[in-house]
Short mmCIF file of C-alpha atoms and ligand atoms in Angstrom, two decimals:
data_model
loop_
_atom_site.label_atom_id
_atom_site.label_comp_id
_atom_site.label_asym_id
_atom_site.label_seq_id
_atom_site.Cartn_x
_atom_site.Cartn_y
_atom_site.Cartn_z
CA ALA A 8 -4.86 16.40 -20.39
CA HIS A 9 -6.65 14.54 -17.64
CA ILE A 10 -4.84 11.25 -17.08
CA PHE A 11 -7.12 10.21 -14.22
CA PRO A 12 -10.85 9.81 -14.25
CA SER A 13 -12.35 12.31 -11.83
CA ALA A 14 -13.73 9.36 -9.85
CA TRP A 15 -10.15 8.62 -8.72
CA SER A 16 -9.22 12.09 -7.51
CA GLY A 17 -10.20 14.39 -4.64
CA VAL A 18 -11.91 12.50 -1.81
CA ASN A 19 -12.08 9.46 -4.11
CA GLU A 20 -8.32 9.23 -4.62
CA ARG A 21 -7.08 5.68 -4.10
CA THR A 22 -3.82 4.04 -3.17
CA PHE A 23 -2.54 0.50 -3.01
CA LEU A 24 -1.04 -0.68 0.28
CA ALA A 25 0.28 -4.12 1.13
CA VAL A 26 1.42 -5.50 4.46
CA LYS A 27 4.46 -7.54 3.46
CA PRO A 28 5.22 -11.07 4.76
CA ASP A 29 7.31 -9.71 7.67
CA GLY A 30 4.42 -7.48 8.73
CA CYS A 31 2.08 -10.51 8.68
CA GLN A 32 4.54 -12.77 10.53
CA ARG A 33 5.08 -10.08 13.17
CA ARG A 34 1.31 -9.64 13.73
CA LEU A 35 1.31 -6.04 12.53
CA VAL A 36 -1.72 -6.31 10.22
CA GLY A 37 -4.22 -5.02 12.80
CA GLU A 38 -1.94 -2.19 13.93
CA ILE A 39 -1.44 -1.03 10.34
CA ILE A 40 -5.12 -1.13 9.41
CA ARG A 41 -5.89 0.71 12.67
CA ARG A 42 -3.61 3.60 11.71
CA PHE A 43 -5.28 4.18 8.34
CA GLU A 44 -8.78 3.79 9.80
CA ARG A 45 -8.14 6.28 12.59
CA LYS A 46 -6.61 8.74 10.13
CA GLY A 47 -9.96 8.87 8.36
CA PHE A 48 -9.24 6.93 5.19
CA ARG A 49 -11.73 4.42 3.87
CA LEU A 50 -10.90 0.77 3.23
CA VAL A 51 -12.42 -0.26 -0.11
CA ALA A 52 -10.67 -3.58 -0.82
CA MET A 53 -8.63 -6.11 1.12
CA LYS A 54 -7.39 -9.69 0.77
CA LEU A 55 -4.82 -11.96 2.36
CA MET A 56 -2.94 -13.75 -0.37
CA GLN A 57 0.17 -15.51 -1.50
CA ALA A 58 1.45 -13.31 -4.33
CA SER A 59 2.36 -15.28 -7.46
CA GLU A 60 5.65 -15.03 -9.30
CA THR A 61 3.84 -13.39 -12.25
CA LEU A 62 2.19 -10.78 -10.07
CA LEU A 63 5.42 -9.87 -8.29
CA LYS A 64 7.29 -9.61 -11.59
CA ASP A 65 4.69 -7.14 -12.83
CA HIS A 66 4.53 -5.27 -9.54
CA TYR A 67 8.29 -4.76 -9.32
CA ILE A 68 8.96 -4.33 -13.07
CA ALA A 69 10.74 -1.00 -12.49
CA LEU A 70 13.21 -2.65 -10.10
CA ARG A 71 14.11 -5.64 -12.30
CA ASP A 72 17.71 -4.50 -12.81
CA ARG A 73 18.43 -3.74 -9.16
CA PRO A 74 20.82 -6.05 -7.28
CA PHE A 75 18.20 -6.83 -4.62
CA TYR A 76 15.41 -7.66 -7.11
CA ASN A 77 15.53 -11.47 -6.93
CA ARG A 78 15.79 -11.54 -3.15
CA LEU A 79 12.97 -9.00 -2.88
CA LYS A 80 10.68 -10.94 -5.19
CA ASP A 81 11.41 -14.56 -4.23
CA LEU A 82 12.81 -14.63 -0.70
CA TYR A 83 10.79 -11.72 0.72
CA MET A 84 7.53 -10.77 -1.02
CA GLY A 85 6.94 -14.27 -2.36
CA SER A 86 7.87 -15.99 0.89
CA GLY A 87 4.53 -15.78 2.70
CA PRO A 88 1.23 -14.00 3.03
CA VAL A 89 0.66 -10.43 1.93
CA VAL A 90 -2.37 -8.34 2.91
CA ALA A 91 -3.26 -6.33 -0.18
CA MET A 92 -5.51 -3.31 0.33
CA VAL A 93 -7.00 -0.33 -1.43
CA TRP A 94 -7.56 2.79 0.65
CA GLN A 95 -9.46 5.87 -0.42
CA GLY A 96 -9.47 9.53 0.63
CA LEU A 97 -8.23 13.04 -0.06
CA ASP A 98 -4.49 12.99 -0.88
CA VAL A 99 -4.29 9.37 0.25
CA VAL A 100 -1.31 8.52 -1.99
CA LYS A 101 0.97 11.17 -0.51
CA THR A 102 -0.35 10.89 3.03
CA ALA A 103 0.04 7.11 3.10
CA ARG A 104 3.68 7.47 2.02
CA LEU A 105 4.23 9.90 4.91
CA MET A 106 2.58 7.42 7.29
CA LEU A 107 4.82 4.62 5.94
CA GLY A 108 8.09 6.52 6.34
CA GLU A 109 11.13 6.26 4.08
CA THR A 110 12.18 3.14 2.15
CA ASN A 111 14.96 2.56 4.67
CA PRO A 112 13.66 2.40 8.25
CA VAL A 113 16.85 4.14 9.47
CA ASP A 114 15.66 7.31 7.71
CA SER A 115 12.06 6.99 8.98
CA LEU A 116 10.87 9.09 11.89
CA PRO A 117 9.32 7.50 14.94
CA GLY A 118 5.56 7.69 14.47
CA THR A 119 5.78 6.27 10.95
CA ILE A 120 5.14 2.56 10.33
CA ARG A 121 8.68 1.83 9.14
CA GLY A 122 10.09 4.13 11.83
CA ASP A 123 8.19 2.30 14.56
CA PHE A 124 8.34 -1.30 13.37
CA GLY A 125 11.34 -1.83 11.09
CA VAL A 126 15.13 -1.83 11.16
CA ASP A 127 16.32 -3.31 7.84
CA VAL A 128 15.62 -1.80 4.38
CA SER A 129 14.88 -5.30 3.08
CA ARG A 130 12.33 -5.99 5.82
CA ASN A 131 10.36 -2.76 5.81
CA VAL A 132 6.91 -4.16 6.68
CA ILE A 133 4.66 -2.40 4.17
CA HIS A 134 4.33 -1.31 0.55
CA GLY A 135 2.58 1.88 -0.56
CA SER A 136 2.17 3.31 -4.07
CA ASP A 137 4.57 6.18 -4.70
CA SER A 138 2.36 8.20 -7.09
CA ARG A 139 -1.19 8.32 -8.38
CA GLU A 140 0.00 6.68 -11.62
CA SER A 141 1.59 3.81 -9.67
CA ALA A 142 -1.52 3.51 -7.52
CA GLN A 143 -3.75 3.09 -10.54
CA ARG A 144 -1.37 0.55 -12.08
CA GLU A 145 -0.92 -1.44 -8.87
CA ILE A 146 -4.63 -1.49 -7.96
CA SER A 147 -5.50 -2.94 -11.36
CA LEU A 148 -2.67 -5.47 -11.01
CA TRP A 149 -3.70 -6.75 -7.56
CA PHE A 150 -7.50 -6.41 -7.71
CA ARG A 151 -10.29 -7.15 -10.12
CA PRO A 152 -12.80 -4.28 -10.42
CA ASP A 153 -15.49 -6.35 -8.65
CA GLU A 154 -13.23 -6.79 -5.60
CA ILE A 155 -13.37 -3.06 -4.90
CA VAL A 156 -16.35 -2.14 -2.75
CA CYS A 157 -18.02 1.24 -3.10
CA TRP A 158 -19.79 1.88 0.19
CA GLN A 159 -21.47 4.91 1.65
CA ASP A 160 -19.23 6.36 4.35
CA HIS A 161 -21.35 7.78 7.15
CA ALA A 162 -18.32 9.37 8.82
CA GLU A 163 -17.51 11.38 5.71
CA ARG A 164 -19.21 14.56 6.86
CA TRP A 165 -17.13 14.46 10.07
CA ILE A 166 -13.89 13.87 8.20
CA TYR A 167 -14.47 16.39 5.38
CA GLU A 168 -16.08 19.82 5.49
N1 UDP B 223 14.52 -2.79 -1.15
C1 UDP B 223 15.55 -3.59 -0.72
N2 UDP B 223 16.82 -3.09 -0.72
C2 UDP B 223 17.08 -1.81 -1.12
C3 UDP B 223 16.04 -1.00 -1.56
C4 UDP B 223 14.75 -1.53 -1.56
O1 UDP B 223 15.34 -4.73 -0.34
O2 UDP B 223 18.26 -1.40 -1.09
C5 UDP B 223 13.15 -3.33 -1.14
C6 UDP B 223 12.30 -2.75 -0.01
O3 UDP B 223 11.44 -3.77 0.50
C7 UDP B 223 11.48 -1.67 -0.73
C8 UDP B 223 11.26 -2.35 -2.08
O4 UDP B 223 12.50 -2.99 -2.35
O5 UDP B 223 10.29 -1.37 -0.05
C9 UDP B 223 10.91 -1.41 -3.20
O6 UDP B 223 11.88 -0.42 -3.29
P1 UDP B 223 11.47 1.10 -3.58
O7 UDP B 223 12.71 1.86 -3.88
O8 UDP B 223 10.36 1.12 -4.58
O9 UDP B 223 10.97 1.59 -2.13
P2 UDP B 223 9.53 1.93 -1.54
O10 UDP B 223 8.73 2.62 -2.62
O11 UDP B 223 8.91 0.63 -1.10
O12 UDP B 223 9.78 2.82 -0.34
#
């Protein structure tokens, strides 16, 4: 069975990324966008926002029983601005996770975002969807359909054969 519409796979695969409040406070927004742009992925939605309690509850529903859940939701993700983004491209979900590094920066290689810019697991700079299912769920949680921009990418024939 096809769980995903074909529009969301192949070169049109999408993932949800968010620069967390520590990434915004530390002026890492430009650096992070730069990495995904240079890689060849396409930015299709972006907004700076204060995430609401309701949104963060939904976003982190799978973590609600973890000991760090309340601190994560209220004192970290809800504590300041978040830059929410949707990026598109071939295998973008998996590749973005590689570019992020591991959950804990101590396990992240230099060259990854968390490996280069983070130290503490609870201040790990960026969120990225961990599967295509999560990506689809998170994109629809954070963005209305009309906030996602379909634009013709003139670099596409230099990025894909
Ligand atoms: N987190 C934390 N303490 C932990 C594990 C996770 O504060 O011991 C935070 C961290 O910000 C992480 C987020 O909870 O990014 C979500 O955890 P998850 O296991 O989903 O990691 P991710 O998918 O972000 O790598």
